Amino acid sequence: MRNLINILDLSVEELDELIAVADDILEDPDKYREVCKSKILATLFYEPSTRTRLSFESAMLSLGGQVLGFSEASSSSAAKGESVADTIAIVSGYADIIAMRHPKEGAPLVAARHARVPIINAGDGGHYHPTQTLADLLTIHHEKGRFDHLTIGLCGDLKFGRTVHSLIEAMSRYEGVKFVLISPEELKLPSFVKQEYIKDKKIPYVQSTSLDEVIGTLDILYMTRVQKERFFNEEDYVRLKDSYILTTEKMKLAREDMIVMHPLPRVNEISTAVDDDPRACYFRQTYYGKLMRMALIMKLLDLKV
Amino acid sequence: MKIDAIKNGIVIDHIAAGCGMQLYNMLGLDKLDCSVAIIKNAPSLKMGKKDIIKIDSHFDVNLDIVSFVSPEATVNIIENEVCVEKRKTELPERLVNIIKCKNPRCITTVEQEITQEFVLTDRKKREYRCIYCDTKAEVNR
């Protein structure tokens, strides 16, 4: 049995396989309408999420399967003090596969150790969010046509932004990739992520506090939200939340073929006027996410058409 | 300073200077009834200064803890005042329930029943990370 806890649980070849299946689903969704007939996905969301949960549920429904679950800890037995291990042991008897989001880092790994069915990490605190990375990778594949020789700018909260860490891990495996890290001093990329996935692999990188100065060098601009829920201190959040706002003015400094990605939800870090720019692909990114989740569910359940 | 030789027991020698007390605490030596001596900053030809712990009874020393705190340390088993066995420690690949994760966002901080596990991620730097949240282990070495 396989789980997806960290994006590195999948080899480059397995990622290619998932992308090929997602491409095929995009081409002919009808072919996949009954692949998961009589299978059940449990979505255990201990932390609120609209996009990820709905994306998982839509993915399973589009494969002909069914879904059950909860969307916040207060509506589950966790509110009564039940451990993750116990919940998972029980839900393993109700579902064929589990997608889990938890505010505490490492909770999906605990779940994987007690589950009798595959576990998908749908986000654990500020740690990993591998299925967002799958969405990001399919977006890059479709919008840029390649994974190698790309200059990727990551902007905003690089400290707590788990999607940023996972994307760096995944993209650091491709040749000719360069990272541009754009953040305020307080939200810089954690040193271990930088060391392990950038410095140790001798990947060129630039660190900047100014988006304007570097935007013209990028093939991809990955924007992130400064997340209130990751701060223990309200004052720090208020001080940093408006650090970088992407406007149509800033977009004029960017290349014609640069793409703008965002894991969403956005608050105000991308002005809505940018939405009409063909280079803005964050809404398409969410659809790619659903396709990759469909491909992933099939892979973990070992189902083929 | 002179401390009597022990008859039957254990001598943990070549502990990095300053780590003796931490090792004493982590091995749970405070719970023993027998005599235990900690010698700090003893002169050493090889190390300049070292700490030594002498335990006046046989005690099942967790070598993983010794190695984690001070990889150069040796564990000597003494019988009838003679060293009958010298155990050299090796940096363990995994530390299970030896140290706790300090990351307040880690699942282990809210679910106390979970095994505390760290893996060796950098042998040269003697760096361990929590298997759940990847946080680096904090050690006062």
Short mmCIF file of C-alpha atoms in Angstrom, two decimals:
data_model
loop_
_atom_site.label_atom_id
_atom_site.label_comp_id
_atom_site.label_asym_id
_atom_site.label_seq_id
_atom_site.Cartn_x
_atom_site.Cartn_y
_atom_site.Cartn_z
CA MET A 1 0.00 0.00 0.00
CA ARG A 2 1.24 3.44 -0.86
CA ASN A 3 0.61 6.81 0.75
CA LEU A 4 1.40 10.33 -0.39
CA ILE A 5 2.77 12.31 2.55
CA ASN A 6 5.55 14.27 0.88
CA ILE A 7 5.90 15.03 -2.84
CA LEU A 8 9.24 13.18 -2.75
CA ASP A 9 7.32 9.95 -2.06
CA LEU A 10 6.78 10.00 -5.84
CA SER A 11 9.69 9.46 -8.19
CA VAL A 12 10.11 11.64 -11.28
CA GLU A 13 8.87 8.67 -13.35
CA GLU A 14 5.76 8.33 -11.19
CA LEU A 15 5.10 12.06 -11.55
CA ASP A 16 5.37 11.66 -15.31
CA GLU A 17 2.87 8.79 -15.13
CA LEU A 18 0.41 10.91 -13.15
CA ILE A 19 0.79 13.77 -15.60
CA ALA A 20 0.14 11.39 -18.51
CA VAL A 21 -3.04 10.09 -16.85
CA ALA A 22 -4.19 13.66 -16.01
CA ASP A 23 -3.60 14.65 -19.65
CA ASP A 24 -5.67 11.70 -20.79
CA ILE A 25 -8.50 12.60 -18.38
CA LEU A 26 -8.44 16.14 -19.76
CA GLU A 27 -8.70 14.71 -23.26
CA ASP A 28 -11.48 12.19 -22.58
CA PRO A 29 -13.11 12.55 -19.13
CA ASP A 30 -15.94 10.17 -20.05
CA LYS A 31 -13.52 7.26 -20.20
CA TYR A 32 -12.88 7.67 -16.47
CA ARG A 33 -16.48 8.10 -15.33
CA GLU A 34 -16.73 4.71 -13.60
CA VAL A 35 -13.16 3.86 -12.65
CA CYS A 36 -13.87 4.27 -8.93
CA LYS A 37 -17.37 2.83 -8.91
CA SER A 38 -18.10 1.36 -5.44
CA LYS A 39 -15.01 3.04 -3.94
CA ILE A 40 -15.26 5.57 -1.11
CA LEU A 41 -12.97 8.52 -0.38
CA ALA A 42 -12.97 9.92 3.16
CA THR A 43 -12.01 13.59 3.42
CA LEU A 44 -10.89 14.22 7.00
CA PHE A 45 -10.35 17.95 7.28
CA TYR A 46 -9.32 19.04 10.78
CA GLU A 47 -8.76 22.54 9.43
CA PRO A 48 -11.10 24.49 7.16
CA SER A 49 -10.44 24.42 3.43
CA THR A 50 -12.76 25.01 0.53
CA ARG A 51 -10.64 24.42 -2.49
CA THR A 52 -8.66 21.35 -1.54
CA ARG A 53 -11.59 19.49 0.00
CA LEU A 54 -13.96 20.27 -2.86
CA SER A 55 -11.25 19.41 -5.36
CA PHE A 56 -10.77 15.98 -3.77
CA GLU A 57 -14.51 15.38 -3.58
CA SER A 58 -15.06 16.53 -7.16
CA ALA A 59 -12.17 14.30 -8.30
CA MET A 60 -13.66 11.23 -6.61
CA LEU A 61 -17.19 11.96 -7.86
CA SER A 62 -15.88 12.42 -11.41
CA LEU A 63 -14.31 8.96 -11.15
CA GLY A 64 -17.68 7.48 -10.20
CA GLY A 65 -16.80 7.03 -6.52
CA GLN A 66 -18.44 8.34 -3.38
CA VAL A 67 -17.25 10.61 -0.58
CA LEU A 68 -17.77 11.03 3.16
CA GLY A 69 -15.97 13.01 5.85
CA PHE A 70 -15.88 16.14 7.97
CA SER A 71 -14.76 19.65 7.17
CA GLU A 72 -13.57 20.92 10.56
CA ALA A 73 -12.25 19.36 13.75
CA SER A 74 -15.18 20.66 15.81
CA SER A 75 -17.58 18.43 13.88
CA SER A 76 -15.46 15.31 14.46
CA SER A 77 -14.50 13.20 17.47
CA ALA A 78 -11.25 15.17 17.63
CA ALA A 79 -13.31 17.75 19.55
CA LYS A 80 -13.86 15.04 22.19
CA GLY A 81 -10.14 14.36 22.33
CA GLU A 82 -9.91 11.34 20.04
CA SER A 83 -6.40 10.76 18.69
CA VAL A 84 -5.55 10.82 15.00
CA ALA A 85 -4.51 7.16 15.26
CA ASP A 86 -7.92 6.08 16.61
CA THR A 87 -9.90 8.13 14.08
CA ILE A 88 -7.87 6.68 11.22
CA ALA A 89 -8.17 3.10 12.48
CA ILE A 90 -11.96 3.55 12.47
CA VAL A 91 -12.26 5.39 9.15
CA SER A 92 -10.07 2.71 7.51
CA GLY A 93 -13.10 0.46 7.89
CA TYR A 94 -15.44 2.98 6.24
CA ALA A 95 -13.42 4.14 3.23
CA ASP A 96 -11.02 2.82 0.59
CA ILE A 97 -8.76 5.87 0.64
CA ILE A 98 -8.36 8.88 2.95
CA ALA A 99 -7.42 12.49 2.21
CA MET A 100 -6.47 14.29 5.38
CA ARG A 101 -5.73 17.88 6.33
CA HIS A 102 -4.53 18.68 9.83
CA PRO A 103 -3.14 21.87 11.42
CA LYS A 104 -0.33 19.94 13.13
CA GLU A 105 2.77 18.98 11.17
CA GLY A 106 3.28 15.25 10.76
CA ALA A 107 -0.34 14.25 11.49
CA PRO A 108 -0.73 12.50 8.09
CA LEU A 109 2.39 10.44 8.79
CA VAL A 110 0.86 9.34 12.09
CA ALA A 111 -2.30 8.50 10.13
CA ALA A 112 -0.34 6.48 7.55
CA ARG A 113 1.15 4.38 10.34
CA HIS A 114 -2.27 3.41 11.64
CA ALA A 115 -4.29 3.20 8.43
CA ARG A 116 -5.32 0.10 6.54
CA VAL A 117 -6.01 2.17 3.41
CA PRO A 118 -3.86 4.72 1.50
CA ILE A 119 -3.48 8.16 3.09
CA ILE A 120 -3.11 11.35 1.08
CA ASN A 121 -1.69 14.37 2.89
CA ALA A 122 -3.99 17.26 1.98
CA GLY A 123 -1.85 19.70 3.99
CA ASP A 124 -0.28 19.46 7.44
CA GLY A 125 0.26 22.85 9.06
CA GLY A 126 3.08 24.78 7.46
CA HIS A 127 4.80 21.56 6.46
CA TYR A 128 3.76 19.74 3.25
CA HIS A 129 0.96 20.02 0.73
CA PRO A 130 1.93 17.51 -1.97
CA THR A 131 -1.31 17.54 -3.97
CA GLN A 132 -1.02 21.31 -4.42
CA THR A 133 2.41 20.59 -5.84
CA LEU A 134 0.86 18.06 -8.22
CA ALA A 135 -1.50 20.83 -9.37
CA ASP A 136 1.45 23.20 -9.72
CA LEU A 137 3.42 20.67 -11.76
CA LEU A 138 0.58 19.99 -14.20
CA THR A 139 0.13 23.77 -14.55
CA ILE A 140 3.81 24.21 -15.40
CA HIS A 141 3.67 21.23 -17.78
CA HIS A 142 0.70 22.69 -19.65
CA GLU A 143 1.57 26.37 -19.54
CA LYS A 144 5.35 26.16 -20.07
CA GLY A 145 5.65 22.78 -21.79
CA ARG A 146 8.69 21.69 -19.75
CA PHE A 147 10.12 21.39 -16.22
CA ASP A 148 13.78 22.03 -16.99
CA HIS A 149 15.62 25.30 -17.60
CA LEU A 150 13.06 27.49 -15.86
CA THR A 151 13.61 30.48 -13.58
CA ILE A 152 11.02 30.23 -10.84
CA GLY A 153 10.26 33.22 -8.61
CA LEU A 154 8.60 32.42 -5.29
CA CYS A 155 7.10 35.47 -3.66
CA GLY A 156 5.53 36.30 -0.28
CA ASP A 157 5.52 33.96 2.69
CA LEU A 158 8.37 31.57 2.03
CA LYS A 159 8.73 30.67 5.70
CA PHE A 160 5.34 29.13 6.46
CA GLY A 161 4.19 28.65 2.85
CA ARG A 162 4.14 24.86 2.64
CA THR A 163 3.30 24.89 -1.07
CA VAL A 164 6.53 26.78 -1.67
CA HIS A 165 8.62 24.19 0.15
CA SER A 166 7.01 21.30 -1.72
CA LEU A 167 7.37 23.03 -5.09
CA ILE A 168 11.06 23.73 -4.46
CA GLU A 169 11.59 20.09 -3.50
CA ALA A 170 9.84 18.87 -6.64
CA MET A 171 11.44 21.33 -9.09
CA SER A 172 14.93 20.92 -7.65
CA ARG A 173 15.02 17.52 -9.37
CA TYR A 174 15.03 19.06 -12.86
CA GLU A 175 18.01 20.32 -14.80
CA GLY A 176 18.74 24.00 -15.35
CA VAL A 177 16.21 25.23 -12.80
CA LYS A 178 16.94 28.50 -10.99
CA PHE A 179 15.06 29.89 -7.98
CA VAL A 180 14.43 33.54 -7.13
CA LEU A 181 13.28 33.90 -3.52
CA ILE A 182 11.33 37.09 -2.90
CA SER A 183 10.17 37.77 0.65
CA PRO A 184 10.48 40.14 3.61
CA GLU A 185 13.31 39.32 6.02
CA GLU A 186 10.90 37.74 8.56
CA LEU A 187 9.34 35.35 6.04
CA LYS A 188 12.48 34.05 4.36
CA LEU A 189 12.75 30.43 3.26
CA PRO A 190 13.74 28.21 6.25
CA SER A 191 17.46 27.52 6.15
CA PHE A 192 17.05 23.72 6.07
CA VAL A 193 14.86 23.88 2.93
CA LYS A 194 17.39 26.20 1.30
CA GLN A 195 20.31 24.02 2.34
CA GLU A 196 18.82 20.66 1.43
CA TYR A 197 17.05 21.43 -1.83
CA ILE A 198 18.94 24.40 -3.24
CA LYS A 199 22.47 24.75 -1.84
CA ASP A 200 23.30 21.04 -1.51
CA LYS A 201 22.14 20.43 -5.07
CA LYS A 202 24.16 23.43 -6.26
CA ILE A 203 21.08 25.03 -7.79
CA PRO A 204 21.56 28.72 -8.59
CA TYR A 205 19.34 31.06 -6.57
CA VAL A 206 18.84 34.73 -5.91
CA GLN A 207 17.34 36.18 -2.74
CA SER A 208 15.57 39.53 -2.98
CA THR A 209 13.22 41.71 -1.00
CA SER A 210 12.03 43.54 -4.13
CA LEU A 211 9.58 41.98 -6.57
CA ASP A 212 10.04 44.86 -9.05
CA GLU A 213 13.77 44.26 -9.32
CA VAL A 214 13.53 40.59 -10.27
CA ILE A 215 10.15 40.11 -11.97
CA GLY A 216 11.68 40.69 -15.42
CA THR A 217 13.97 37.67 -15.04
CA LEU A 218 11.25 35.11 -14.31
CA ASP A 219 9.60 32.36 -16.37
CA ILE A 220 7.20 31.62 -13.51
CA LEU A 221 6.03 33.86 -10.68
CA TYR A 222 4.58 31.81 -7.82
CA MET A 223 2.69 34.18 -5.51
CA THR A 224 1.65 33.21 -1.98
CA ARG A 225 -0.60 34.61 0.69
CA VAL A 226 0.74 35.65 4.07
CA GLN A 227 -1.34 33.23 6.14
CA LYS A 228 -2.88 34.59 9.31
CA GLU A 229 -3.31 31.11 10.80
CA ARG A 230 0.46 30.50 10.80
CA PHE A 231 1.18 33.44 13.13
CA PHE A 232 1.07 33.26 16.91
CA ASN A 233 1.19 37.03 17.03
CA GLU A 234 -1.47 39.24 15.36
CA GLU A 235 0.90 42.23 15.22
CA ASP A 236 3.45 40.37 13.09
CA TYR A 237 0.71 39.30 10.70
CA VAL A 238 -0.65 42.83 10.26
CA ARG A 239 2.85 44.21 9.69
CA LEU A 240 3.72 41.69 6.99
CA LYS A 241 0.47 40.90 5.20
CA ASP A 242 0.73 43.58 2.52
CA SER A 243 4.43 43.07 1.77
CA TYR A 244 3.95 42.18 -1.90
CA ILE A 245 0.98 43.01 -4.07
CA LEU A 246 1.06 42.08 -7.73
CA THR A 247 -0.56 44.80 -9.84
CA THR A 248 -1.00 45.40 -13.57
CA GLU A 249 1.83 47.96 -13.27
CA LYS A 250 4.22 45.30 -11.97
CA MET A 251 3.05 42.89 -14.70
CA LYS A 252 4.34 45.40 -17.29
CA LEU A 253 7.86 44.68 -16.00
CA ALA A 254 7.44 40.93 -16.58
CA ARG A 255 8.21 38.91 -19.67
CA GLU A 256 5.48 38.29 -22.22
CA ASP A 257 5.60 34.55 -21.57
CA MET A 258 5.93 34.62 -17.79
CA ILE A 259 3.10 32.85 -16.00
CA VAL A 260 1.61 33.82 -12.62
CA MET A 261 0.65 30.98 -10.32
CA HIS A 262 -0.95 31.06 -6.85
CA PRO A 263 -2.10 28.16 -4.66
CA LEU A 264 -5.17 30.23 -3.66
CA PRO A 265 -7.07 31.49 -1.75
CA ARG A 266 -5.79 34.95 -2.47
CA VAL A 267 -6.54 37.86 -0.18
CA ASN A 268 -5.09 40.98 -1.76
CA GLU A 269 -1.63 39.91 -2.92
CA ILE A 270 -2.78 39.80 -6.55
CA SER A 271 -4.92 42.68 -7.67
CA THR A 272 -8.13 41.44 -9.36
CA ALA A 273 -7.21 43.54 -12.41
CA VAL A 274 -4.41 41.04 -13.08
CA ASP A 275 -6.99 38.23 -13.52
CA ASP A 276 -7.70 39.28 -17.11
CA ASP A 277 -4.04 39.06 -18.08
CA PRO A 278 -3.56 35.83 -20.10
CA ARG A 279 -0.38 35.20 -18.11
CA ALA A 280 -2.47 34.77 -14.92
CA CYS A 281 -3.14 31.07 -14.70
CA TYR A 282 -4.15 30.57 -11.05
CA PHE A 283 -7.75 29.70 -11.85
CA ARG A 284 -6.70 27.17 -14.48
CA GLN A 285 -4.32 25.80 -11.84
CA THR A 286 -7.26 24.72 -9.65
CA TYR A 287 -8.71 22.63 -12.50
CA TYR A 288 -5.33 21.03 -13.12
CA GLY A 289 -5.34 20.21 -9.39
CA LYS A 290 -8.56 18.25 -9.72
CA LEU A 291 -7.18 16.27 -12.67
CA MET A 292 -4.02 15.37 -10.76
CA ARG A 293 -6.05 14.32 -7.72
CA MET A 294 -8.08 12.03 -9.98
CA ALA A 295 -4.88 10.51 -11.35
CA LEU A 296 -3.46 10.15 -7.82
CA ILE A 297 -6.57 8.44 -6.39
CA MET A 298 -6.43 5.95 -9.26
CA LYS A 299 -2.74 5.31 -8.71
CA LEU A 300 -3.05 4.76 -4.95
CA LEU A 301 -6.05 2.47 -5.45
CA ASP A 302 -4.17 0.71 -8.24
CA LEU A 303 -6.97 1.29 -10.73
CA LYS A 304 -6.58 1.67 -14.47
CA VAL A 305 -8.98 2.23 -17.35
CA MET B 1 41.12 14.87 42.40
CA LYS B 2 40.82 11.15 43.04
CA ILE B 3 37.74 8.99 43.00
CA ASP B 4 38.00 5.38 44.07
CA ALA B 5 37.92 2.65 41.44
CA ILE B 6 34.67 0.74 41.31
CA LYS B 7 34.45 -2.99 41.90
CA ASN B 8 31.53 -4.00 39.70
CA GLY B 9 29.83 -1.50 37.48
CA ILE B 10 30.23 0.82 34.53
CA VAL B 11 32.55 3.64 33.61
CA ILE B 12 31.51 5.93 30.80
CA ASP B 13 34.76 7.50 29.71
CA HIS B 14 35.82 10.09 27.12
CA ILE B 15 32.60 12.05 27.39
CA ALA B 16 33.03 15.44 25.73
CA ALA B 17 33.78 17.99 28.45
CA GLY B 18 30.56 19.62 29.61
CA CYS B 19 28.25 16.81 28.45
CA GLY B 20 28.48 14.64 31.57
CA MET B 21 25.52 16.18 33.37
CA GLN B 22 23.29 16.00 30.31
CA LEU B 23 24.18 12.36 29.85
CA TYR B 24 23.51 11.71 33.55
CA ASN B 25 20.02 13.18 33.16
CA MET B 26 19.18 11.53 29.84
CA LEU B 27 20.30 8.08 31.05
CA GLY B 28 18.10 8.50 34.12
CA LEU B 29 21.02 7.93 36.49
CA ASP B 30 19.31 10.11 39.09
CA LYS B 31 16.91 7.21 39.66
CA LEU B 32 19.65 4.77 40.69
CA ASP B 33 20.23 3.81 44.33
CA CYS B 34 23.91 3.02 43.93
CA SER B 35 26.83 5.47 44.00
CA VAL B 36 27.24 7.48 40.84
CA ALA B 37 30.14 9.88 40.30
CA ILE B 38 30.37 12.54 37.65
CA ILE B 39 33.84 13.85 37.06
CA LYS B 40 33.92 17.04 35.08
CA ASN B 41 36.83 18.46 33.11
CA ALA B 42 39.22 15.63 33.90
CA PRO B 43 42.55 16.01 32.09
CA SER B 44 42.82 13.89 28.94
CA LEU B 45 45.78 13.42 26.64
CA LYS B 46 43.55 12.81 23.64
CA MET B 47 40.78 15.34 24.33
CA GLY B 48 42.42 17.96 26.53
CA LYS B 49 39.46 17.81 28.91
CA LYS B 50 36.79 15.17 29.33
CA ASP B 51 33.94 14.15 31.59
CA ILE B 52 33.64 10.70 33.16
CA ILE B 53 30.69 8.94 34.80
CA LYS B 54 31.22 6.04 37.19
CA ILE B 55 28.29 3.86 38.17
CA ASP B 56 28.81 1.49 41.07
CA SER B 57 26.54 -1.29 39.78
CA HIS B 58 25.63 -2.99 36.52
CA PHE B 59 23.15 -0.92 34.62
CA ASP B 60 21.79 -1.36 31.12
CA VAL B 61 23.24 1.75 29.47
CA ASN B 62 21.35 2.96 26.42
CA LEU B 63 24.22 3.27 23.95
CA ASP B 64 22.10 5.33 21.57
CA ILE B 65 21.83 8.05 24.20
CA VAL B 66 25.56 7.96 24.94
CA SER B 67 26.41 8.19 21.28
CA PHE B 68 23.89 10.95 20.64
CA VAL B 69 25.21 13.14 23.47
CA SER B 70 28.90 12.35 23.00
CA PRO B 71 29.86 10.04 20.12
CA GLU B 72 33.49 9.77 21.31
CA ALA B 73 32.48 8.25 24.64
CA THR B 74 33.29 4.65 25.55
CA VAL B 75 31.33 2.42 27.90
CA ASN B 76 33.51 0.16 30.02
CA ILE B 77 32.10 -2.78 31.92
CA ILE B 78 33.97 -3.40 35.16
CA GLU B 79 34.03 -6.69 37.02
CA ASN B 80 36.21 -7.26 40.10
CA GLU B 81 37.91 -3.95 39.40
CA VAL B 82 38.94 -5.09 35.93
CA CYS B 83 37.60 -3.76 32.65
CA VAL B 84 36.13 -6.86 30.97
CA GLU B 85 34.48 -5.13 28.04
CA LYS B 86 34.87 -1.84 26.20
CA ARG B 87 31.85 -0.79 24.17
CA LYS B 88 32.46 1.82 21.52
CA THR B 89 29.37 3.73 20.59
CA GLU B 90 28.18 4.64 17.10
CA LEU B 91 25.91 7.45 16.05
CA PRO B 92 22.49 5.77 15.78
CA GLU B 93 20.43 6.12 12.59
CA ARG B 94 17.27 6.61 14.66
CA LEU B 95 16.50 8.00 18.09
CA VAL B 96 13.31 6.58 19.52
CA ASN B 97 11.79 8.19 22.63
CA ILE B 98 15.12 9.72 23.61
CA ILE B 99 14.50 13.39 22.90
CA LYS B 100 11.31 15.35 22.32
CA CYS B 101 10.39 17.57 19.39
CA LYS B 102 10.33 21.23 20.41
CA ASN B 103 8.31 22.47 17.42
CA PRO B 104 4.98 23.72 18.84
CA ARG B 105 3.35 22.92 15.49
CA CYS B 106 4.39 19.25 15.56
CA ILE B 107 1.69 16.60 16.07
CA THR B 108 3.79 15.06 18.89
CA THR B 109 3.20 18.16 21.04
CA VAL B 110 -0.56 17.53 21.19
CA GLU B 111 -0.73 13.75 21.03
CA GLN B 112 1.49 12.54 23.84
CA GLU B 113 1.14 8.83 23.02
CA ILE B 114 2.99 9.14 19.72
CA THR B 115 6.52 7.71 19.65
CA GLN B 116 9.09 10.50 19.48
CA GLU B 117 11.32 9.61 16.55
CA PHE B 118 14.28 11.39 15.02
CA VAL B 119 16.41 10.30 12.08
CA LEU B 120 20.04 11.09 11.41
CA THR B 121 20.04 13.47 8.44
CA ASP B 122 23.65 14.64 8.50
CA ARG B 123 26.29 12.37 10.04
CA LYS B 124 29.05 14.96 9.78
CA LYS B 125 27.07 17.61 11.64
CA ARG B 126 25.44 14.98 13.89
CA GLU B 127 22.11 16.40 12.87
CA TYR B 128 18.81 14.71 13.67
CA ARG B 129 15.35 15.69 12.44
CA CYS B 130 11.90 14.83 13.74
CA ILE B 131 10.31 12.30 11.37
CA TYR B 132 6.94 14.03 11.67
CA CYS B 133 7.76 17.71 11.10
CA ASP B 134 11.43 17.69 9.97
CA THR B 135 12.44 20.04 12.78
CA LYS B 136 16.09 19.81 13.77
CA ALA B 137 16.72 18.30 17.21
CA GLU B 138 17.91 20.82 19.76
CA VAL B 139 20.77 19.52 21.85
CA ASN B 140 23.08 21.33 24.23
CA ARG B 141 26.31 19.77 23.06
#
